[in-house]
Amino acid sequence: MKSLPALILLLATAVTQAMGMYRYSNDSLTMSGQVFFPILFVLMSAYIGFRASKTNKFSAVLLGLAGLGFILLILTGVGMFTDMYWFYPSTYMYYAALALLIITTALTIASVPKAAKVKGEDAASDASAKPAAKKASRRAPKKSRPTNLVAVSKSDSAQKEQ
């Protein structure tokens, strides 16, 4: 899974930024949403990435996203330890990390190969392209078929009484 380094770096950046913003706003509902959504995107992307076969699609883009995640994490650390408030806590840094996480998830979904069609499905798709002819039913005719309904029609109840 080529997107795992990018996912971990971007998750660390987004969660660190969310925790830093909580220190100043003290809004726990906002902070929980800011932590939940990056974790959601990482778990979704990791699940799809591990479940899909090993593909080399978008590997250069995912490597670039990992590099951007590393830069964002370094800038977050610089802002945290040097009190540069334009790097930490910064709403712009958080949303940049979240946007890159969303892009990484979209690329992971796009890199999943399509399922191969089975011959029966292929014939069904060809039949759907042509006008469909009415097929004969394999069921018994309606009159002799038993019903699961409790209520019966008046004509059926009159015939049973006689």
CSV table of N, CA and C in Angstrom, one decimal:
chain,number,residue,atom,x,y,z
A,1,MET,N,0.9,-1.2,0.0
A,1,MET,CA,0.0,0.0,0.0
A,1,MET,C,0.9,1.2,0.0
A,2,LYS,N,0.8,1.9,-1.1
A,2,LYS,CA,1.7,3.1,-1.3
A,2,LYS,C,1.3,4.3,-0.6
A,3,SER,N,0.0,4.4,-0.2
A,3,SER,CA,-0.4,5.7,0.4
A,3,SER,C,-0.3,5.7,1.9
A,4,LEU,N,0.2,4.6,2.5
A,4,LEU,CA,0.3,4.5,4.0
A,4,LEU,C,1.2,5.6,4.6
A,5,PRO,N,2.4,5.9,4.1
A,5,PRO,CA,3.2,7.0,4.7
A,5,PRO,C,2.5,8.4,4.6
A,6,ALA,N,1.8,8.6,3.5
A,6,ALA,CA,1.1,9.9,3.3
A,6,ALA,C,0.0,10.0,4.3
A,7,LEU,N,-0.8,8.9,4.5
A,7,LEU,CA,-1.9,8.8,5.4
A,7,LEU,C,-1.4,9.1,6.9
A,8,ILE,N,-0.4,8.4,7.3
A,8,ILE,CA,0.1,8.6,8.7
A,8,ILE,C,0.6,10.0,8.9
A,9,LEU,N,1.4,10.6,8.0
A,9,LEU,CA,1.9,11.9,8.1
A,9,LEU,C,0.8,13.0,8.2
A,10,LEU,N,-0.2,12.8,7.3
A,10,LEU,CA,-1.3,13.8,7.2
A,10,LEU,C,-2.2,13.7,8.4
A,11,LEU,N,-2.4,12.4,8.9
A,11,LEU,CA,-3.2,12.2,10.1
A,11,LEU,C,-2.5,12.9,11.3
A,12,ALA,N,-1.3,12.7,11.4
A,12,ALA,CA,-0.5,13.3,12.6
A,12,ALA,C,-0.6,14.8,12.5
A,13,THR,N,-0.5,15.3,11.4
A,13,THR,CA,-0.6,16.8,11.2
A,13,THR,C,-2.0,17.3,11.6
A,14,ALA,N,-3.0,16.7,11.0
A,14,ALA,CA,-4.4,17.1,11.3
A,14,ALA,C,-4.8,17.0,12.7
A,15,VAL,N,-4.4,15.9,13.4
A,15,VAL,CA,-4.8,15.7,14.8
A,15,VAL,C,-4.0,16.7,15.7
A,16,THR,N,-2.8,16.9,15.4
A,16,THR,CA,-2.0,17.8,16.2
A,16,THR,C,-2.5,19.2,16.1
A,17,GLN,N,-2.8,19.6,14.9
A,17,GLN,CA,-3.4,21.0,14.7
A,17,GLN,C,-4.8,21.1,15.4
A,18,ALA,N,-5.6,20.0,15.3
A,18,ALA,CA,-6.9,20.1,16.0
A,18,ALA,C,-6.7,20.2,17.5
A,19,MET,N,-5.8,19.5,18.1
A,19,MET,CA,-5.5,19.6,19.5
A,19,MET,C,-5.0,20.9,19.9
A,20,GLY,N,-4.2,21.5,19.1
A,20,GLY,CA,-3.7,22.9,19.3
A,20,GLY,C,-4.8,23.9,19.3
A,21,MET,N,-5.7,23.8,18.3
A,21,MET,CA,-6.8,24.8,18.2
A,21,MET,C,-7.7,24.6,19.4
A,22,TYR,N,-7.9,23.4,19.9
A,22,TYR,CA,-8.8,23.2,21.1
A,22,TYR,C,-8.3,24.0,22.3
A,23,ARG,N,-7.0,24.1,22.4
A,23,ARG,CA,-6.4,24.8,23.6
A,23,ARG,C,-6.9,26.2,23.6
A,24,TYR,N,-7.1,26.8,22.5
A,24,TYR,CA,-7.5,28.2,22.5
A,24,TYR,C,-9.0,28.4,22.4
A,25,SER,N,-9.7,27.5,21.8
A,25,SER,CA,-11.2,27.6,21.6
A,25,SER,C,-12.0,27.0,22.7
A,26,ASN,N,-11.5,25.9,23.3
A,26,ASN,CA,-12.2,25.1,24.3
A,26,ASN,C,-13.6,24.6,23.8
A,27,ASP,N,-13.7,24.3,22.6
A,27,ASP,CA,-15.0,23.9,22.0
A,27,ASP,C,-14.8,22.4,21.7
A,28,SER,N,-15.3,21.5,22.6
A,28,SER,CA,-15.0,20.1,22.5
A,28,SER,C,-15.7,19.5,21.3
A,29,LEU,N,-16.9,20.0,20.9
A,29,LEU,CA,-17.6,19.4,19.8
A,29,LEU,C,-16.9,19.7,18.5
A,30,THR,N,-16.3,20.9,18.3
A,30,THR,CA,-15.5,21.2,17.1
A,30,THR,C,-14.3,20.3,17.1
A,31,MET,N,-13.6,20.2,18.2
A,31,MET,CA,-12.4,19.4,18.3
A,31,MET,C,-12.6,17.9,18.0
A,32,SER,N,-13.8,17.4,18.5
A,32,SER,CA,-14.0,16.0,18.2
A,32,SER,C,-14.3,15.8,16.7
A,33,GLY,N,-15.0,16.7,16.0
A,33,GLY,CA,-15.2,16.6,14.6
A,33,GLY,C,-13.9,16.8,13.8
A,34,GLN,N,-13.0,17.7,14.3
A,34,GLN,CA,-11.8,17.9,13.6
A,34,GLN,C,-10.8,16.7,13.8
A,35,VAL,N,-11.0,15.9,14.8
A,35,VAL,CA,-10.2,14.7,15.0
A,35,VAL,C,-10.9,13.5,14.3
A,36,PHE,N,-12.2,13.4,14.3
A,36,PHE,CA,-13.0,12.3,13.8
A,36,PHE,C,-12.8,12.2,12.3
A,37,PHE,N,-13.0,13.3,11.5
A,37,PHE,CA,-13.0,13.2,10.1
A,37,PHE,C,-11.6,12.8,9.5
A,38,PRO,N,-10.5,13.3,10.0
A,38,PRO,CA,-9.2,12.7,9.5
A,38,PRO,C,-9.0,11.2,9.8
A,39,ILE,N,-9.4,10.8,11.0
A,39,ILE,CA,-9.3,9.4,11.3
A,39,ILE,C,-10.2,8.6,10.4
A,40,LEU,N,-11.4,9.1,10.1
A,40,LEU,CA,-12.4,8.4,9.2
A,40,LEU,C,-11.8,8.2,7.8
A,41,PHE,N,-11.2,9.3,7.2
A,41,PHE,CA,-10.6,9.2,5.9
A,41,PHE,C,-9.4,8.3,5.9
A,42,VAL,N,-8.6,8.3,6.9
A,42,VAL,CA,-7.4,7.4,7.0
A,42,VAL,C,-7.9,5.9,7.1
A,43,LEU,N,-8.8,5.6,7.9
A,43,LEU,CA,-9.3,4.3,8.0
A,43,LEU,C,-9.9,3.8,6.7
A,44,MET,N,-10.7,4.6,6.1
A,44,MET,CA,-11.4,4.3,4.9
A,44,MET,C,-10.3,4.0,3.8
A,45,SER,N,-9.3,4.9,3.7
A,45,SER,CA,-8.3,4.7,2.7
A,45,SER,C,-7.4,3.5,2.9
A,46,ALA,N,-7.1,3.3,4.2
A,46,ALA,CA,-6.3,2.1,4.6
A,46,ALA,C,-7.0,0.8,4.3
A,47,TYR,N,-8.3,0.8,4.6
A,47,TYR,CA,-9.1,-0.4,4.3
A,47,TYR,C,-9.2,-0.7,2.9
A,48,ILE,N,-9.4,0.3,2.1
A,48,ILE,CA,-9.5,0.0,0.6
A,48,ILE,C,-8.1,-0.3,0.1
A,49,GLY,N,-7.1,0.3,0.5
A,49,GLY,CA,-5.8,0.1,0.1
A,49,GLY,C,-5.3,-1.3,0.4
A,50,PHE,N,-5.6,-1.8,1.6
A,50,PHE,CA,-5.1,-3.2,2.0
A,50,PHE,C,-6.0,-4.2,1.3
A,51,ARG,N,-7.2,-3.9,1.0
A,51,ARG,CA,-8.2,-4.9,0.5
A,51,ARG,C,-7.9,-5.1,-1.0
A,52,ALA,N,-7.6,-4.0,-1.7
A,52,ALA,CA,-7.4,-4.1,-3.1
A,52,ALA,C,-6.0,-4.7,-3.4
A,53,SER,N,-5.9,-5.2,-4.7
A,53,SER,CA,-4.6,-5.8,-5.1
A,53,SER,C,-3.5,-4.7,-5.2
A,54,LYS,N,-2.3,-5.1,-5.2
A,54,LYS,CA,-1.2,-4.2,-5.3
A,54,LYS,C,-1.2,-3.6,-6.7
A,55,THR,N,-1.5,-2.3,-6.7
A,55,THR,CA,-1.4,-1.6,-8.0
A,55,THR,C,-0.4,-0.5,-7.9
A,56,ASN,N,0.1,-0.1,-9.1
A,56,ASN,CA,1.1,0.9,-9.1
A,56,ASN,C,0.5,2.2,-9.7
A,57,LYS,N,-0.8,2.3,-9.7
A,57,LYS,CA,-1.4,3.5,-10.2
A,57,LYS,C,-1.2,4.6,-9.2
A,58,PHE,N,-0.9,5.8,-9.7
A,58,PHE,CA,-0.8,7.0,-8.9
A,58,PHE,C,0.4,7.0,-7.8
A,59,SER,N,1.4,6.1,-8.0
A,59,SER,CA,2.4,6.0,-7.0
A,59,SER,C,3.2,7.3,-6.9
A,60,ALA,N,3.5,7.9,-8.0
A,60,ALA,CA,4.2,9.2,-8.0
A,60,ALA,C,3.5,10.3,-7.3
A,61,VAL,N,2.1,10.3,-7.5
A,61,VAL,CA,1.3,11.3,-6.8
A,61,VAL,C,1.2,11.1,-5.3
A,62,LEU,N,1.1,9.8,-5.0
A,62,LEU,CA,1.0,9.4,-3.6
A,62,LEU,C,2.4,9.7,-2.9
A,63,LEU,N,3.5,9.5,-3.6
A,63,LEU,CA,4.8,9.9,-3.0
A,63,LEU,C,4.9,11.4,-2.8
A,64,GLY,N,4.4,12.2,-3.8
A,64,GLY,CA,4.3,13.6,-3.6
A,64,GLY,C,3.5,14.1,-2.4
A,65,LEU,N,2.3,13.4,-2.3
A,65,LEU,CA,1.4,13.7,-1.1
A,65,LEU,C,2.1,13.3,0.2
A,66,ALA,N,2.9,12.3,0.2
A,66,ALA,CA,3.7,11.9,1.4
A,66,ALA,C,4.7,13.0,1.7
A,67,GLY,N,5.3,13.5,0.7
A,67,GLY,CA,6.3,14.6,0.9
A,67,GLY,C,5.6,15.9,1.4
A,68,LEU,N,4.4,16.2,0.9
A,68,LEU,CA,3.7,17.4,1.4
A,68,LEU,C,3.3,17.1,2.8
A,69,GLY,N,2.9,15.9,3.2
A,69,GLY,CA,2.5,15.6,4.5
A,69,GLY,C,3.7,15.7,5.5
A,70,PHE,N,4.9,15.3,5.0
A,70,PHE,CA,6.1,15.5,5.8
A,70,PHE,C,6.4,16.9,6.0
A,71,ILE,N,6.3,17.7,5.0
A,71,ILE,CA,6.5,19.2,5.1
A,71,ILE,C,5.5,19.8,6.1
A,72,LEU,N,4.2,19.5,6.0
A,72,LEU,CA,3.2,20.0,6.9
A,72,LEU,C,3.5,19.6,8.4
A,73,LEU,N,4.0,18.3,8.6
A,73,LEU,CA,4.3,17.9,9.9
A,73,LEU,C,5.5,18.6,10.5
A,74,ILE,N,6.5,18.8,9.6
A,74,ILE,CA,7.7,19.6,10.1
A,74,ILE,C,7.3,21.0,10.4
A,75,LEU,N,6.5,21.7,9.6
A,75,LEU,CA,6.0,23.0,9.9
A,75,LEU,C,5.2,23.1,11.2
A,76,THR,N,4.4,22.0,11.4
A,76,THR,CA,3.6,22.0,12.6
A,76,THR,C,4.5,21.9,13.8
A,77,GLY,N,5.6,21.0,13.7
A,77,GLY,CA,6.6,20.9,14.8
A,77,GLY,C,7.3,22.2,15.0
A,78,VAL,N,7.7,22.9,14.0
A,78,VAL,CA,8.4,24.1,14.1
A,78,VAL,C,7.5,25.2,14.8
A,79,GLY,N,6.3,25.2,14.4
A,79,GLY,CA,5.3,26.1,15.0
A,79,GLY,C,5.1,25.8,16.5
A,80,MET,N,5.1,24.5,16.8
A,80,MET,CA,4.8,24.1,18.2
A,80,MET,C,6.0,24.4,19.1
A,81,PHE,N,7.2,24.2,18.7
A,81,PHE,CA,8.3,24.3,19.6
A,81,PHE,C,8.9,25.7,19.5
A,82,THR,N,8.6,26.5,18.5
A,82,THR,CA,9.2,27.9,18.5
A,82,THR,C,8.1,29.0,18.6
A,83,ASP,N,6.9,28.6,19.0
A,83,ASP,CA,5.8,29.5,19.1
A,83,ASP,C,5.6,30.4,17.9
A,84,MET,N,5.6,29.8,16.8
A,84,MET,CA,5.3,30.6,15.5
A,84,MET,C,3.8,30.3,15.3
A,85,TYR,N,2.9,31.2,15.6
A,85,TYR,CA,1.5,31.0,15.6
A,85,TYR,C,0.9,30.8,14.2
A,86,TRP,N,1.6,31.2,13.2
A,86,TRP,CA,1.1,31.0,11.8
A,86,TRP,C,1.3,29.5,11.3
A,87,PHE,N,2.1,28.7,12.1
A,87,PHE,CA,2.2,27.3,11.8
A,87,PHE,C,1.5,26.4,12.8
A,88,TYR,N,1.4,26.9,14.0
A,88,TYR,CA,0.7,26.0,15.0
A,88,TYR,C,0.1,26.9,16.1
A,89,PRO,N,-1.1,26.8,16.5
A,89,PRO,CA,-2.2,26.1,15.8
A,89,PRO,C,-2.8,27.0,14.7
A,90,SER,N,-2.9,26.4,13.6
A,90,SER,CA,-3.3,27.1,12.4
A,90,SER,C,-4.5,26.4,11.7
A,91,THR,N,-5.5,27.1,11.5
A,91,THR,CA,-6.7,26.5,10.8
A,91,THR,C,-6.3,26.2,9.3
A,92,TYR,N,-5.5,27.0,8.7
A,92,TYR,CA,-5.0,26.8,7.4
A,92,TYR,C,-4.2,25.5,7.2
A,93,MET,N,-3.4,25.2,8.2
A,93,MET,CA,-2.6,24.0,8.2
A,93,MET,C,-3.5,22.8,8.4
A,94,TYR,N,-4.5,22.9,9.3
A,94,TYR,CA,-5.4,21.8,9.5
A,94,TYR,C,-6.2,21.5,8.2
A,95,TYR,N,-6.7,22.5,7.6
A,95,TYR,CA,-7.5,22.2,6.4
A,95,TYR,C,-6.7,21.8,5.2
A,96,ALA,N,-5.4,22.2,5.2
A,96,ALA,CA,-4.6,21.7,4.1
A,96,ALA,C,-4.3,20.2,4.3
A,97,ALA,N,-4.0,19.8,5.5
A,97,ALA,CA,-3.8,18.4,5.8
A,97,ALA,C,-5.1,17.6,5.5
A,98,LEU,N,-6.3,18.1,5.9
A,98,LEU,CA,-7.5,17.4,5.6
A,98,LEU,C,-7.8,17.3,4.1
A,99,ALA,N,-7.5,18.4,3.4
A,99,ALA,CA,-7.7,18.3,1.9
A,99,ALA,C,-6.8,17.3,1.3
A,100,LEU,N,-5.5,17.2,1.7
A,100,LEU,CA,-4.6,16.3,1.2
A,100,LEU,C,-5.0,14.8,1.6
A,101,LEU,N,-5.6,14.7,2.7
A,101,LEU,CA,-6.2,13.4,3.1
A,101,LEU,C,-7.3,12.9,2.2
A,102,ILE,N,-8.2,13.9,1.9
A,102,ILE,CA,-9.3,13.6,1.0
A,102,ILE,C,-8.8,13.2,-0.4
A,103,ILE,N,-7.8,13.9,-0.9
A,103,ILE,CA,-7.2,13.6,-2.2
A,103,ILE,C,-6.6,12.3,-2.2
A,104,THR,N,-5.9,11.9,-1.1
A,104,THR,CA,-5.2,10.6,-1.0
A,104,THR,C,-6.3,9.5,-1.0
A,105,THR,N,-7.4,9.7,-0.3
A,105,THR,CA,-8.5,8.7,-0.3
A,105,THR,C,-9.1,8.6,-1.6
A,106,ALA,N,-9.3,9.7,-2.3
A,106,ALA,CA,-9.9,9.7,-3.7
A,106,ALA,C,-8.9,8.9,-4.6
A,107,LEU,N,-7.6,9.1,-4.5
A,107,LEU,CA,-6.7,8.4,-5.4
A,107,LEU,C,-6.6,6.9,-5.0
A,108,THR,N,-6.8,6.6,-3.8
A,108,THR,CA,-6.8,5.2,-3.4
A,108,THR,C,-8.0,4.5,-4.0
A,109,ILE,N,-9.2,5.2,-3.9
A,109,ILE,CA,-10.4,4.6,-4.5
A,109,ILE,C,-10.3,4.5,-6.0
A,110,ALA,N,-9.7,5.5,-6.6
A,110,ALA,CA,-9.5,5.5,-8.1
A,110,ALA,C,-8.5,4.4,-8.6
A,111,SER,N,-7.6,4.0,-7.7
A,111,SER,CA,-6.6,3.0,-8.1
A,111,SER,C,-7.1,1.6,-8.0
A,112,VAL,N,-8.2,1.4,-7.4
A,112,VAL,CA,-8.8,0.0,-7.3
A,112,VAL,C,-9.2,-0.5,-8.7
A,113,PRO,N,-8.7,-1.6,-9.1
A,113,PRO,CA,-9.1,-2.1,-10.4
A,113,PRO,C,-10.5,-2.5,-10.5
A,114,LYS,N,-11.1,-2.4,-11.6
A,114,LYS,CA,-12.5,-2.8,-11.8
A,114,LYS,C,-12.6,-4.3,-11.8
A,115,ALA,N,-13.7,-4.8,-11.4
A,115,ALA,CA,-13.9,-6.3,-11.4
A,115,ALA,C,-14.1,-6.8,-12.8
A,116,ALA,N,-13.5,-7.9,-13.1
A,116,ALA,CA,-13.7,-8.5,-14.4
A,116,ALA,C,-15.1,-9.1,-14.6
A,117,LYS,N,-15.7,-8.9,-15.8
A,117,LYS,CA,-17.0,-9.3,-16.0
A,117,LYS,C,-17.1,-10.8,-16.2
A,118,VAL,N,-18.1,-11.5,-15.7
A,118,VAL,CA,-18.3,-12.9,-15.9
A,118,VAL,C,-19.1,-13.0,-17.2
A,119,LYS,N,-18.9,-14.1,-17.9
A,119,LYS,CA,-19.6,-14.3,-19.2
A,119,LYS,C,-21.1,-14.2,-19.1
A,120,GLY,N,-21.7,-14.6,-18.1
A,120,GLY,CA,-23.1,-14.5,-17.9
A,120,GLY,C,-23.5,-13.0,-17.8
A,121,GLU,N,-22.7,-12.3,-17.0
A,121,GLU,CA,-23.1,-10.9,-16.9
A,121,GLU,C,-22.8,-10.1,-18.2
A,122,ASP,N,-21.8,-10.6,-19.0
A,122,ASP,CA,-21.6,-9.9,-20.2
A,122,ASP,C,-22.7,-10.2,-21.2
A,123,ALA,N,-23.3,-11.4,-21.2
A,123,ALA,CA,-24.4,-11.7,-22.0
A,123,ALA,C,-25.7,-10.9,-21.6
A,124,ALA,N,-25.8,-10.7,-20.3
A,124,ALA,CA,-26.9,-9.9,-19.7
A,124,ALA,C,-26.8,-8.5,-20.1
A,125,SER,N,-25.6,-7.9,-20.1
A,125,SER,CA,-25.4,-6.6,-20.5
A,125,SER,C,-25.7,-6.4,-22.0
A,126,ASP,N,-25.3,-7.4,-22.8
A,126,ASP,CA,-25.6,-7.3,-24.2
A,126,ASP,C,-27.1,-7.4,-24.5
A,127,ALA,N,-27.8,-8.2,-23.7
A,127,ALA,CA,-29.3,-8.3,-23.8
A,127,ALA,C,-30.0,-7.0,-23.4
A,128,SER,N,-29.4,-6.3,-22.4
A,128,SER,CA,-30.0,-5.1,-22.0
A,128,SER,C,-29.8,-4.0,-23.0
A,129,ALA,N,-28.8,-4.1,-23.9
A,129,ALA,CA,-28.6,-3.1,-24.9
A,129,ALA,C,-29.6,-3.3,-26.0
A,130,LYS,N,-30.1,-4.5,-26.3
A,130,LYS,CA,-31.1,-4.8,-27.3
A,130,LYS,C,-32.4,-4.7,-26.7
A,131,PRO,N,-33.5,-4.5,-27.5
A,131,PRO,CA,-34.8,-4.5,-26.9
A,131,PRO,C,-35.1,-5.9,-26.4
A,132,ALA,N,-35.6,-5.9,-25.2
A,132,ALA,CA,-35.8,-7.2,-24.5
A,132,ALA,C,-37.1,-7.8,-25.0
A,133,ALA,N,-37.1,-9.1,-25.3
A,133,ALA,CA,-38.3,-9.9,-25.7
A,133,ALA,C,-38.9,-10.4,-24.4
A,134,LYS,N,-40.2,-10.6,-24.5
A,134,LYS,CA,-40.9,-11.1,-23.3
A,134,LYS,C,-40.5,-12.6,-23.1
A,135,LYS,N,-40.0,-12.9,-21.9
A,135,LYS,CA,-39.6,-14.3,-21.6
A,135,LYS,C,-40.8,-15.1,-21.1
A,136,ALA,N,-40.7,-16.4,-21.3
A,136,ALA,CA,-41.8,-17.2,-20.8
A,136,ALA,C,-41.5,-17.5,-19.3
A,137,SER,N,-42.6,-17.4,-18.5
A,137,SER,CA,-42.4,-17.6,-17.1
A,137,SER,C,-42.3,-19.1,-16.7
A,138,ARG,N,-41.5,-19.5,-15.8
A,138,ARG,CA,-41.4,-20.8,-15.3
A,138,ARG,C,-42.4,-21.1,-14.2
A,139,ARG,N,-43.0,-20.2,-13.7
A,139,ARG,CA,-44.0,-20.3,-12.6
A,139,ARG,C,-45.3,-21.0,-13.1
A,140,ALA,N,-46.0,-21.6,-12.2
A,140,ALA,CA,-47.3,-22.1,-12.5
A,140,ALA,C,-48.2,-21.0,-12.8
A,141,PRO,N,-49.3,-21.3,-13.5
A,141,PRO,CA,-50.3,-20.2,-13.8
A,141,PRO,C,-50.9,-19.7,-12.5
A,142,LYS,N,-51.3,-18.5,-12.6
A,142,LYS,CA,-51.8,-17.8,-11.3
A,142,LYS,C,-52.9,-18.5,-10.6
A,143,LYS,N,-53.8,-19.1,-11.4
A,143,LYS,CA,-55.0,-19.7,-10.8
A,143,LYS,C,-54.6,-20.9,-9.9
A,144,SER,N,-53.7,-21.7,-10.3
A,144,SER,CA,-53.4,-22.9,-9.5
A,144,SER,C,-52.3,-22.6,-8.4
A,145,ARG,N,-51.7,-21.5,-8.4
A,145,ARG,CA,-50.7,-21.2,-7.5
A,145,ARG,C,-51.2,-20.9,-6.1
A,146,PRO,N,-50.7,-21.5,-5.0
A,146,PRO,CA,-51.2,-21.2,-3.7
A,146,PRO,C,-50.8,-19.7,-3.3
A,147,THR,N,-51.5,-19.2,-2.4
A,147,THR,CA,-51.3,-17.8,-2.0
A,147,THR,C,-50.9,-17.8,-0.5
A,148,ASN,N,-50.2,-16.8,-0.1
A,148,ASN,CA,-49.8,-16.7,1.3
A,148,ASN,C,-50.7,-15.6,2.0
A,149,LEU,N,-51.7,-15.1,1.3
A,149,LEU,CA,-52.5,-14.1,1.8
A,149,LEU,C,-53.6,-14.7,2.7
A,150,VAL,N,-54.0,-14.0,3.7
A,150,VAL,CA,-55.1,-14.4,4.6
A,150,VAL,C,-56.4,-14.2,3.9
A,151,ALA,N,-56.6,-13.0,3.4
A,151,ALA,CA,-57.9,-12.7,2.8
A,151,ALA,C,-57.9,-13.3,1.4
A,152,VAL,N,-59.1,-13.8,1.0
A,152,VAL,CA,-59.3,-14.4,-0.3
A,152,VAL,C,-60.4,-13.6,-1.0
A,153,SER,N,-60.5,-13.7,-2.3
A,153,SER,CA,-61.5,-12.9,-3.0
A,153,SER,C,-62.8,-13.6,-2.8
A,154,LYS,N,-63.9,-12.8,-3.1
A,154,LYS,CA,-65.3,-13.3,-2.9
A,154,LYS,C,-65.6,-14.5,-3.8
A,155,SER,N,-65.1,-14.4,-5.0
A,155,SER,CA,-65.4,-15.5,-5.9
A,155,SER,C,-64.8,-16.8,-5.4
A,156,ASP,N,-63.6,-16.8,-4.8
A,156,ASP,CA,-62.9,-18.0,-4.3
A,156,ASP,C,-63.7,-18.5,-3.1
A,157,SER,N,-64.1,-17.7,-2.3
A,157,SER,CA,-64.8,-18.1,-1.1
A,157,SER,C,-66.2,-18.7,-1.4
A,158,ALA,N,-66.9,-18.2,-2.5
A,158,ALA,CA,-68.2,-18.7,-2.9
A,158,ALA,C,-68.0,-20.1,-3.5
A,159,GLN,N,-66.9,-20.3,-4.3
A,159,GLN,CA,-66.7,-21.6,-4.9
A,159,GLN,C,-66.4,-22.6,-3.8
A,160,LYS,N,-65.7,-22.3,-2.7
A,160,LYS,CA,-65.4,-23.2,-1.7
A,160,LYS,C,-66.6,-23.7,-0.9
A,161,GLU,N,-67.6,-22.8,-0.7
A,161,GLU,CA,-68.8,-23.1,0.0
A,161,GLU,C,-69.6,-24.1,-0.7
A,162,GLN,N,-69.6,-24.0,-2.0
A,162,GLN,CA,-70.5,-24.9,-2.8
A,162,GLN,C,-69.9,-26.3,-2.9
